[in-house]
Amino acid sequence: MNVVIVGAQWGDEGKGKVVDLYSAKASVIVRYQGGNNAGHTLVVGGKKTVLHLIPSGVLHAGKRCMIANGVVFDPAVFFEEVESLAESGVFKGAPSDVIWVSERAHVILPYHRLLDKLREEHAAKSKGKIGTTVRGIGPAYEDKVARRGIQVIDLIRPELLKTKLIRALEEKNILLKHLFGAEAVDFEPVYKECLRLGEKLKPYIRDVRADLTAALKNKEKILFEGAQGTLLDVDHGTYPFVTSSSTVSGGAMTGTGLGPSAISEVIGITKAYTTRVGTGPFPTEIEVTEKETAEKIRAIGAEYGATTGRPRRVGWLDLVALKYAVEVNGMTGLALMKSDVLCDFKELRLCVAYDLDGKRLNSLPSSGEDLERVKPVYETVKGWGAFPAAGITKLSELPQDFIDYIKKIEAFVGVSVVLISSGPGREQTLELKQVW
Ligand code: IMP
């Protein structure tokens, strides 16, 4: 029985909290895509921890946390997180006893971060900015697919690394100098830093695919920790305003080297409303149409990026997009987050269809340009007022209007809500179905 957790919207749905809860019962927690563009905020015992790269399961003692081949790996960020977790007393022994990094993961290098920034600045001139996290994620994935990437294993093979780095820089420097008018990157300092980080990384480097296969054979419980969200998926998201990885559940397979039969549950995480950071289509956005409501939701929900601190764009729950997410991930259940944020509203809206030039659409259009132009068709529902903060044990203890909201979601998207979260703490959770 293994579980994949995926974002059902544009990321920031609260995956970190669900991963933390499910990790209690798992043996292995694995990140399979993305990199330190993710930001998982966890509140345990009143203490807030934000993790960008290391799986959130690390906060539970005795778990093995793996960073698999599908991740783009920034070694400098990795060691910052390891050191900060060590200072908080998270590790009982050596950190490398519990955190393992795939030999095959691709490395984010300084020139990837630089290119990410320059590309965004360049694109802004023609209004084509993606609004990336500027962590070098896209350029690192580009190199992987273009077959000129540097993998974790290369960091501990000095001669091979030298050849690969020289080849990579040759091309990068032409781009930097001639397209972006920037300074060329010198080989020597990058090479030395890679060797230094590689040496430090040695105890963590493993054949993670083989480790996961062994865990699977031993019937250990594996939790696949997704980052970002379905609508940011490079194939199925709102292209080109997406991230560069497979954020959907299928990414858990290519990103680890396990086959689909390893998965028994796919849990999608959604907020009771919607947010998005960065640019790109967002049909139910209310920043202009209902400015005060957007500001209120942002303030109550603390909707500011965990990685970049940017204010998140806010909108109503989009059931058309959510149904699409259920389908492309093969979801078996939904976790509904942040319902408490909507307590103060007398009326709420649910998007049940789109209108495109007078034509009703019941599913997400493939063209981003069409999605940019659609008008949401809303159903207005009653708000639910106060919400018990913690210690709820049954759905019937919650307000009837909230129960009706859940029923509407379930009926529309075709899967059940298995978990309700009403605050950041572990105790502010109602599990309607135990996935393990
Ligand atoms: P990148 O992943 O930094 O290349 O950014 C591409 C797009 O994905 C931008 O719109 C980012 O704001 C968005 N993005 C990346 N990571 C996250 C995340 O963890 N939460 C929400 N949005 C994200």
Short mmCIF file of C-alpha atoms and ligand atoms in Angstrom, two decimals:
data_model
loop_
_atom_site.label_atom_id
_atom_site.label_comp_id
_atom_site.label_asym_id
_atom_site.label_seq_id
_atom_site.Cartn_x
_atom_site.Cartn_y
_atom_site.Cartn_z
CA MET A 1 0.00 0.00 0.00
CA ASN A 2 1.76 3.12 -1.23
CA VAL A 3 0.36 6.61 -1.48
CA VAL A 4 1.06 9.49 -3.85
CA ILE A 5 0.24 13.00 -2.72
CA VAL A 6 -0.31 15.55 -5.48
CA GLY A 7 -1.39 19.16 -5.65
CA ALA A 8 -4.81 19.39 -7.32
CA GLN A 9 -4.50 23.09 -8.23
CA TRP A 10 -1.56 25.45 -8.93
CA GLY A 11 0.50 24.40 -5.92
CA ASP A 12 0.46 25.76 -2.35
CA GLU A 13 -2.56 23.63 -1.45
CA GLY A 14 -1.09 22.48 1.86
CA LYS A 15 0.64 19.27 0.73
CA GLY A 16 3.31 19.66 3.42
CA LYS A 17 0.77 19.20 6.21
CA VAL A 18 -0.79 16.09 4.63
CA VAL A 19 2.64 14.61 3.91
CA ASP A 20 3.57 15.23 7.52
CA LEU A 21 0.41 13.46 8.74
CA TYR A 22 0.72 10.47 6.43
CA SER A 23 4.46 10.20 7.11
CA ALA A 24 3.68 9.06 10.63
CA LYS A 25 2.58 5.71 9.15
CA ALA A 26 5.08 5.49 6.26
CA SER A 27 8.60 4.05 6.36
CA VAL A 28 9.90 5.89 3.32
CA ILE A 29 9.03 9.37 2.03
CA VAL A 30 10.27 10.27 -1.43
CA ARG A 31 10.36 13.47 -3.50
CA TYR A 32 10.15 12.61 -7.20
CA GLN A 33 9.99 15.88 -9.16
CA GLY A 34 10.63 19.60 -8.92
CA GLY A 35 13.35 21.01 -6.75
CA ASN A 36 13.68 23.82 -4.26
CA ASN A 37 10.95 25.77 -6.05
CA ALA A 38 8.63 23.93 -3.63
CA GLY A 39 7.90 25.33 -0.21
CA HIS A 40 6.27 23.03 2.28
CA THR A 41 5.30 24.82 5.47
CA LEU A 42 4.79 22.65 8.53
CA VAL A 43 3.67 23.61 12.00
CA VAL A 44 4.51 20.97 14.56
CA GLY A 45 4.12 21.69 18.27
CA GLY A 46 3.65 25.37 17.39
CA LYS A 47 7.03 25.54 15.61
CA LYS A 48 7.05 26.52 11.94
CA THR A 49 9.46 24.80 9.52
CA VAL A 50 9.64 25.52 5.80
CA LEU A 51 11.28 22.87 3.63
CA HIS A 52 12.05 23.40 -0.03
CA LEU A 53 13.94 20.27 -1.00
CA ILE A 54 14.14 17.69 1.75
CA PRO A 55 10.93 15.61 2.08
CA SER A 56 8.64 16.92 4.82
CA GLY A 57 8.61 13.45 6.41
CA VAL A 58 12.04 14.21 7.88
CA LEU A 59 10.35 15.73 10.92
CA HIS A 60 9.28 12.24 12.02
CA ALA A 61 11.98 10.19 13.71
CA GLY A 62 13.01 6.91 12.12
CA LYS A 63 11.83 7.58 8.55
CA ARG A 64 13.98 7.31 5.46
CA CYS A 65 13.64 10.39 3.24
CA MET A 66 14.70 10.07 -0.36
CA ILE A 67 15.31 12.55 -3.15
CA ALA A 68 14.80 10.54 -6.33
CA ASN A 69 16.03 10.81 -9.92
CA GLY A 70 13.18 13.06 -11.10
CA VAL A 71 14.20 15.91 -8.82
CA VAL A 72 16.53 18.73 -9.85
CA PHE A 73 18.92 19.03 -6.96
CA ASP A 74 20.64 22.15 -5.66
CA PRO A 75 23.41 20.88 -3.34
CA ALA A 76 23.93 24.28 -1.68
CA VAL A 77 20.24 24.50 -0.71
CA PHE A 78 20.32 20.88 0.43
CA PHE A 79 23.11 21.53 2.92
CA GLU A 80 21.42 24.70 4.19
CA GLU A 81 18.34 22.63 5.01
CA VAL A 82 20.31 19.76 6.53
CA GLU A 83 22.19 22.20 8.76
CA SER A 84 19.07 24.04 9.86
CA LEU A 85 17.29 20.74 10.66
CA ALA A 86 20.38 19.58 12.59
CA GLU A 87 20.33 22.79 14.65
CA SER A 88 16.68 22.12 15.51
CA GLY A 89 17.71 18.69 16.82
CA VAL A 90 15.77 16.72 14.19
CA PHE A 91 18.49 14.07 13.64
CA LYS A 92 19.33 11.45 16.25
CA GLY A 93 22.35 10.14 14.31
CA ALA A 94 24.07 11.28 11.10
CA PRO A 95 21.68 13.05 8.66
CA SER A 96 22.89 10.66 5.94
CA ASP A 97 21.39 7.76 7.92
CA VAL A 98 17.95 9.07 7.01
CA ILE A 99 18.31 11.29 3.90
CA TRP A 100 19.38 9.72 0.63
CA VAL A 101 19.93 11.40 -2.72
CA SER A 102 19.69 9.64 -6.08
CA GLU A 103 22.84 9.29 -8.16
CA ARG A 104 20.69 10.10 -11.17
CA ALA A 105 19.13 13.36 -10.00
CA HIS A 106 20.21 16.34 -12.08
CA VAL A 107 22.16 19.12 -10.42
CA ILE A 108 21.16 22.79 -10.39
CA LEU A 109 24.30 24.86 -10.97
CA PRO A 110 24.89 28.62 -10.60
CA TYR A 111 24.47 29.16 -14.34
CA HIS A 112 20.98 27.64 -14.20
CA ARG A 113 19.91 30.18 -11.59
CA LEU A 114 21.50 32.97 -13.62
CA LEU A 115 19.78 31.89 -16.83
CA ASP A 116 16.42 31.59 -15.07
CA LYS A 117 16.74 35.20 -13.91
CA LEU A 118 17.97 36.57 -17.23
CA ARG A 119 15.30 34.71 -19.22
CA GLU A 120 12.57 36.10 -17.01
CA GLU A 121 13.94 39.64 -17.34
CA HIS A 122 14.23 39.21 -21.09
CA ALA A 123 10.71 37.74 -21.39
CA ALA A 124 9.23 40.55 -19.29
CA LYS A 125 10.01 42.95 -22.15
CA SER A 126 7.57 41.08 -24.38
CA LYS A 127 5.08 40.32 -21.57
CA GLY A 128 6.05 36.64 -21.76
CA LYS A 129 7.25 36.34 -18.17
CA ILE A 130 6.34 33.04 -16.48
CA GLY A 131 6.89 34.37 -12.97
CA THR A 132 9.26 31.55 -12.03
CA THR A 133 10.77 31.11 -8.58
CA VAL A 134 14.17 31.96 -10.17
CA ARG A 135 15.75 28.90 -8.56
CA GLY A 136 17.14 27.57 -11.85
CA ILE A 137 14.53 24.80 -12.10
CA GLY A 138 13.56 25.28 -15.77
CA PRO A 139 17.13 25.63 -17.11
CA ALA A 140 18.25 22.52 -15.15
CA TYR A 141 15.40 20.43 -16.63
CA GLU A 142 16.19 21.83 -20.09
CA ASP A 143 19.75 20.55 -19.76
CA LYS A 144 18.50 17.15 -18.62
CA VAL A 145 16.25 16.74 -21.65
CA ALA A 146 18.89 18.20 -23.97
CA ARG A 147 21.31 15.52 -22.67
CA ARG A 148 23.87 17.96 -21.37
CA GLY A 149 22.90 17.89 -17.69
CA ILE A 150 25.18 17.09 -14.78
CA GLN A 151 23.95 14.35 -12.48
CA VAL A 152 24.66 13.91 -8.78
CA ILE A 153 26.96 10.95 -9.52
CA ASP A 154 29.13 13.19 -11.73
CA LEU A 155 29.95 15.39 -8.73
CA ILE A 156 32.16 12.65 -7.32
CA ARG A 157 33.89 11.79 -10.63
CA PRO A 158 36.29 14.72 -11.17
CA GLU A 159 37.44 13.86 -14.70
CA LEU A 160 33.98 13.19 -16.05
CA LEU A 161 32.67 16.30 -14.33
CA LYS A 162 35.41 18.39 -15.94
CA THR A 163 34.50 17.20 -19.45
CA LYS A 164 30.76 17.71 -18.91
CA LEU A 165 31.15 21.11 -17.32
CA ILE A 166 33.44 22.42 -20.06
CA ARG A 167 30.91 21.28 -22.66
CA ALA A 168 27.98 22.81 -20.79
CA LEU A 169 29.71 26.14 -20.23
CA GLU A 170 30.75 26.47 -23.85
CA GLU A 171 27.11 26.74 -24.86
CA LYS A 172 25.90 28.62 -21.79
CA ASN A 173 28.50 31.32 -22.22
CA ILE A 174 27.41 32.02 -25.78
CA LEU A 175 23.86 32.48 -24.53
CA LEU A 176 24.92 34.58 -21.57
CA LYS A 177 27.18 36.89 -23.55
CA HIS A 178 25.40 37.20 -26.85
CA LEU A 179 21.71 36.83 -26.08
CA PHE A 180 21.57 38.35 -22.60
CA GLY A 181 24.62 40.65 -22.66
CA ALA A 182 25.83 39.17 -19.37
CA GLU A 183 29.29 38.14 -18.17
CA ALA A 184 30.54 34.67 -19.09
CA VAL A 185 30.76 32.10 -16.27
CA ASP A 186 34.31 30.94 -15.43
CA PHE A 187 34.91 27.21 -15.38
CA GLU A 188 37.35 27.02 -12.46
CA PRO A 189 35.24 28.35 -9.54
CA VAL A 190 32.17 26.34 -10.61
CA TYR A 191 34.26 23.18 -10.98
CA LYS A 192 35.91 23.62 -7.57
CA GLU A 193 32.58 24.27 -5.86
CA CYS A 194 31.07 21.18 -7.51
CA LEU A 195 33.96 19.03 -6.25
CA ARG A 196 33.66 20.48 -2.74
CA LEU A 197 29.91 19.87 -2.61
CA GLY A 198 30.30 16.42 -4.20
CA GLU A 199 32.76 15.39 -1.50
CA LYS A 200 30.39 16.58 1.22
CA LEU A 201 27.48 14.84 -0.49
CA LYS A 202 29.19 11.40 -0.73
CA PRO A 203 27.50 9.83 2.31
CA TYR A 204 24.06 10.77 1.00
CA ILE A 205 24.46 9.53 -2.58
CA ARG A 206 22.66 6.25 -3.30
CA ASP A 207 20.97 4.21 -5.97
CA VAL A 208 17.61 5.40 -4.70
CA ARG A 209 15.67 3.38 -7.29
CA ALA A 210 17.22 0.18 -5.91
CA ASP A 211 16.50 1.32 -2.33
CA LEU A 212 12.86 1.96 -3.22
CA THR A 213 12.55 -1.39 -4.96
CA ALA A 214 13.92 -3.10 -1.85
CA ALA A 215 11.43 -1.18 0.32
CA LEU A 216 8.63 -2.25 -2.01
CA LYS A 217 9.70 -5.92 -1.80
CA ASN A 218 9.79 -5.66 2.01
CA LYS A 219 6.23 -4.30 1.92
CA GLU A 220 7.32 -1.09 3.62
CA LYS A 221 4.93 1.83 3.20
CA ILE A 222 6.16 4.42 0.71
CA LEU A 223 4.80 7.95 0.52
CA PHE A 224 5.43 9.83 -2.71
CA GLU A 225 5.57 13.54 -1.90
CA GLY A 226 4.50 15.63 -4.88
CA ALA A 227 5.45 19.27 -5.26
CA GLN A 228 3.70 22.12 -7.10
CA GLY A 229 0.30 21.22 -8.56
CA THR A 230 -1.49 19.53 -11.45
CA LEU A 231 -2.11 22.77 -13.34
CA LEU A 232 1.63 23.49 -13.29
CA ASP A 233 2.47 20.12 -14.90
CA VAL A 234 4.61 20.49 -18.02
CA ASP A 235 2.30 18.21 -20.05
CA HIS A 236 -1.11 18.68 -18.44
CA GLY A 237 -0.90 22.14 -16.92
CA THR A 238 -1.64 25.62 -18.23
CA TYR A 239 1.28 25.54 -20.66
CA PRO A 240 3.52 27.52 -21.06
CA PHE A 241 2.76 28.99 -17.62
CA VAL A 242 3.88 25.84 -15.86
CA THR A 243 6.87 24.43 -14.08
CA SER A 244 9.23 22.13 -15.98
CA SER A 245 8.45 18.78 -14.34
CA SER A 246 5.71 16.14 -14.24
CA THR A 247 3.79 17.21 -11.17
CA VAL A 248 0.99 14.66 -11.75
CA SER A 249 0.94 11.19 -10.20
CA GLY A 250 2.54 9.67 -13.32
CA GLY A 251 5.65 11.70 -12.45
CA ALA A 252 6.01 9.57 -9.33
CA MET A 253 6.81 6.61 -11.56
CA THR A 254 9.30 8.14 -13.99
CA GLY A 255 10.70 10.21 -11.15
CA THR A 256 11.60 7.17 -9.02
CA GLY A 257 11.96 4.18 -11.34
CA LEU A 258 9.09 2.23 -9.78
CA GLY A 259 6.20 0.95 -11.89
CA PRO A 260 2.50 1.95 -11.63
CA SER A 261 1.64 -1.24 -9.72
CA ALA A 262 3.54 0.24 -6.76
CA ILE A 263 0.70 2.72 -6.19
CA SER A 264 -2.53 2.03 -4.34
CA GLU A 265 -3.83 5.53 -3.49
CA VAL A 266 -3.49 8.93 -5.14
CA ILE A 267 -4.60 11.71 -2.82
CA GLY A 268 -5.14 15.15 -4.34
CA ILE A 269 -4.78 18.18 -2.12
CA THR A 270 -7.07 21.15 -2.74
CA LYS A 271 -7.91 24.30 -0.87
CA ALA A 272 -11.56 25.26 -0.34
CA TYR A 273 -10.74 28.16 -2.70
CA THR A 274 -7.95 28.62 -5.28
CA THR A 275 -4.63 30.46 -5.42
CA ARG A 276 -1.93 30.85 -8.00
CA VAL A 277 1.50 32.51 -7.98
CA GLY A 278 3.24 33.63 -11.14
CA THR A 279 1.51 34.56 -14.37
CA GLY A 280 -0.88 32.55 -16.54
CA PRO A 281 -4.60 31.87 -16.88
CA PHE A 282 -6.73 31.61 -13.75
CA PRO A 283 -10.46 31.56 -14.64
CA THR A 284 -11.89 32.04 -11.12
CA GLU A 285 -9.47 34.78 -10.07
CA ILE A 286 -11.23 37.60 -8.17
CA GLU A 287 -8.37 40.08 -7.75
CA VAL A 288 -10.20 42.66 -9.89
CA THR A 289 -13.85 41.60 -9.79
CA GLU A 290 -14.08 41.09 -6.00
CA LYS A 291 -10.99 42.89 -4.76
CA GLU A 292 -12.01 43.14 -1.10
CA THR A 293 -12.89 39.46 -0.88
CA ALA A 294 -9.55 38.53 -2.48
CA GLU A 295 -7.67 40.69 -0.01
CA LYS A 296 -9.58 39.26 2.92
CA ILE A 297 -8.94 35.65 1.87
CA ARG A 298 -5.24 36.45 1.29
CA ALA A 299 -4.94 38.03 4.73
CA ILE A 300 -6.81 35.31 6.65
CA GLY A 301 -5.21 32.49 4.66
CA ALA A 302 -1.70 34.05 4.80
CA GLU A 303 -1.50 33.58 1.04
CA TYR A 304 2.08 34.60 0.42
CA GLY A 305 4.61 32.31 -1.31
CA ALA A 306 6.67 30.10 1.04
CA THR A 307 9.60 30.22 -1.41
CA THR A 308 9.48 33.75 -2.79
CA GLY A 309 7.18 35.64 -0.39
CA ARG A 310 5.08 36.85 -3.36
CA PRO A 311 1.37 37.55 -2.70
CA ARG A 312 -0.65 34.72 -4.20
CA ARG A 313 -3.49 35.50 -6.61
CA VAL A 314 -6.81 34.45 -5.10
CA GLY A 315 -10.06 33.05 -6.54
CA TRP A 316 -13.05 30.80 -5.89
CA LEU A 317 -12.89 27.02 -6.06
CA ASP A 318 -12.89 25.89 -9.70
CA LEU A 319 -14.67 22.53 -9.90
CA VAL A 320 -14.04 22.19 -13.65
CA ALA A 321 -10.29 22.39 -13.07
CA LEU A 322 -10.54 20.17 -10.01
CA LYS A 323 -12.38 17.46 -11.94
CA TYR A 324 -9.67 17.62 -14.60
CA ALA A 325 -7.04 17.16 -11.86
CA VAL A 326 -8.92 14.16 -10.49
CA GLU A 327 -8.85 12.62 -13.97
CA VAL A 328 -5.22 13.22 -14.98
CA ASN A 329 -3.93 11.96 -11.65
CA GLY A 330 -6.30 9.02 -11.29
CA MET A 331 -7.09 10.37 -7.83
CA THR A 332 -8.66 8.06 -5.29
CA GLY A 333 -9.43 10.77 -2.72
CA LEU A 334 -9.25 14.46 -1.96
CA ALA A 335 -7.91 16.32 1.05
CA LEU A 336 -9.75 19.62 1.57
CA MET A 337 -7.59 22.30 3.14
CA LYS A 338 -8.16 25.73 4.67
CA SER A 339 -11.96 25.61 4.91
CA ASP A 340 -11.63 27.68 8.09
CA VAL A 341 -10.35 30.62 5.98
CA LEU A 342 -13.82 31.01 4.41
CA CYS A 343 -15.72 31.11 7.74
CA ASP A 344 -16.40 34.83 7.59
CA PHE A 345 -18.20 34.81 4.25
CA LYS A 346 -22.00 34.67 4.04
CA GLU A 347 -21.94 33.49 0.42
CA LEU A 348 -19.37 31.56 -1.57
CA ARG A 349 -19.06 30.69 -5.23
CA LEU A 350 -18.23 27.42 -6.93
CA CYS A 351 -17.27 27.40 -10.60
CA VAL A 352 -19.28 24.65 -12.33
CA ALA A 353 -18.60 25.45 -16.02
CA TYR A 354 -16.90 27.98 -18.28
CA ASP A 355 -18.33 30.27 -20.90
CA LEU A 356 -16.20 30.79 -24.00
CA ASP A 357 -17.67 33.28 -26.48
CA GLY A 358 -21.19 32.33 -25.46
CA LYS A 359 -20.52 28.59 -25.60
CA ARG A 360 -20.70 26.54 -22.41
CA LEU A 361 -17.64 24.39 -21.66
CA ASN A 362 -17.83 21.59 -19.12
CA SER A 363 -14.16 20.70 -19.25
CA LEU A 364 -10.80 22.46 -19.27
CA PRO A 365 -9.86 23.69 -22.75
CA SER A 366 -6.42 22.56 -24.01
CA SER A 367 -5.44 25.99 -25.29
CA GLY A 368 -4.05 28.33 -22.66
CA GLU A 369 -5.27 31.18 -24.82
CA ASP A 370 -8.87 29.88 -24.55
CA LEU A 371 -8.50 29.36 -20.82
CA GLU A 372 -7.34 32.96 -20.50
CA ARG A 373 -10.61 34.13 -22.11
CA VAL A 374 -13.19 31.87 -20.46
CA LYS A 375 -15.70 33.35 -18.01
CA PRO A 376 -16.53 31.20 -15.00
CA VAL A 377 -20.12 30.04 -14.55
CA TYR A 378 -20.78 30.12 -10.82
CA GLU A 379 -23.17 28.49 -8.45
CA THR A 380 -23.58 30.55 -5.29
CA VAL A 381 -23.70 28.60 -2.04
CA LYS A 382 -24.19 29.53 1.61
CA GLY A 383 -21.16 30.10 3.83
CA TRP A 384 -20.86 28.06 7.02
CA GLY A 385 -19.91 30.59 9.70
CA ALA A 386 -17.81 29.49 12.67
CA PHE A 387 -15.80 26.31 12.42
CA PRO A 388 -14.62 24.25 15.42
CA ALA A 389 -10.85 24.87 15.56
CA ALA A 390 -9.59 21.46 16.65
CA GLY A 391 -10.47 18.09 18.09
CA ILE A 392 -13.28 17.20 15.63
CA THR A 393 -13.84 13.47 15.36
CA LYS A 394 -16.88 13.21 13.04
CA LEU A 395 -18.13 15.04 9.96
CA SER A 396 -21.49 15.56 11.69
CA GLU A 397 -19.78 17.86 14.22
CA LEU A 398 -19.19 20.36 11.41
CA PRO A 399 -21.72 22.95 10.16
CA GLN A 400 -24.36 21.57 7.77
CA ASP A 401 -23.59 24.24 5.15
CA PHE A 402 -19.98 23.06 5.11
CA ILE A 403 -21.08 19.43 4.78
CA ASP A 404 -23.24 20.52 1.81
CA TYR A 405 -20.19 22.25 0.25
CA ILE A 406 -18.23 18.98 0.51
CA LYS A 407 -21.08 16.96 -0.96
CA LYS A 408 -21.25 19.32 -3.95
CA ILE A 409 -17.52 18.94 -4.57
CA GLU A 410 -17.69 15.16 -4.31
CA ALA A 411 -20.69 14.88 -6.61
CA PHE A 412 -19.04 17.09 -9.24
CA VAL A 413 -15.55 15.56 -9.32
CA GLY A 414 -16.47 11.94 -8.59
CA VAL A 415 -14.15 11.16 -5.66
CA SER A 416 -14.61 11.47 -1.90
CA VAL A 417 -13.05 13.91 0.50
CA VAL A 418 -10.89 11.76 2.79
CA LEU A 419 -9.39 14.48 4.95
CA ILE A 420 -10.44 17.94 6.15
CA SER A 421 -7.95 20.41 7.52
CA SER A 422 -9.07 23.46 9.47
CA GLY A 423 -5.74 24.96 10.50
CA PRO A 424 -2.00 24.44 10.25
CA GLY A 425 -1.56 22.19 13.32
CA ARG A 426 -1.62 18.37 13.23
CA GLU A 427 -4.57 18.40 15.67
CA GLN A 428 -6.70 20.56 13.35
CA THR A 429 -7.46 17.65 11.07
CA LEU A 430 -10.35 15.27 10.51
CA GLU A 431 -9.47 12.07 8.69
CA LEU A 432 -12.65 10.67 7.16
CA LYS A 433 -10.85 7.70 5.66
CA GLN A 434 -7.56 6.19 6.75
CA VAL A 435 -5.43 5.72 3.63
CA TRP A 436 -3.21 3.37 5.64
P1 IMP B 1 9.58 27.43 -11.70
O1 IMP B 1 9.09 26.13 -11.16
O2 IMP B 1 10.43 28.21 -10.73
O3 IMP B 1 10.20 27.31 -13.05
O4 IMP B 1 8.28 28.36 -11.93
C1 IMP B 1 7.30 28.08 -12.91
C2 IMP B 1 5.90 28.39 -12.40
O5 IMP B 1 5.57 27.48 -11.36
C3 IMP B 1 5.74 29.78 -11.79
O6 IMP B 1 4.43 30.24 -12.05
C4 IMP B 1 5.91 29.54 -10.31
O7 IMP B 1 5.28 30.54 -9.54
C5 IMP B 1 5.21 28.20 -10.16
N1 IMP B 1 5.68 27.43 -9.02
C6 IMP B 1 6.83 26.74 -8.90
N2 IMP B 1 6.89 26.12 -7.70
C7 IMP B 1 5.73 26.40 -7.07
C8 IMP B 1 5.19 26.01 -5.81
O8 IMP B 1 5.77 25.24 -5.03
N3 IMP B 1 3.97 26.51 -5.51
C9 IMP B 1 3.28 27.30 -6.38
N4 IMP B 1 3.74 27.68 -7.56
C10 IMP B 1 4.95 27.23 -7.91
#
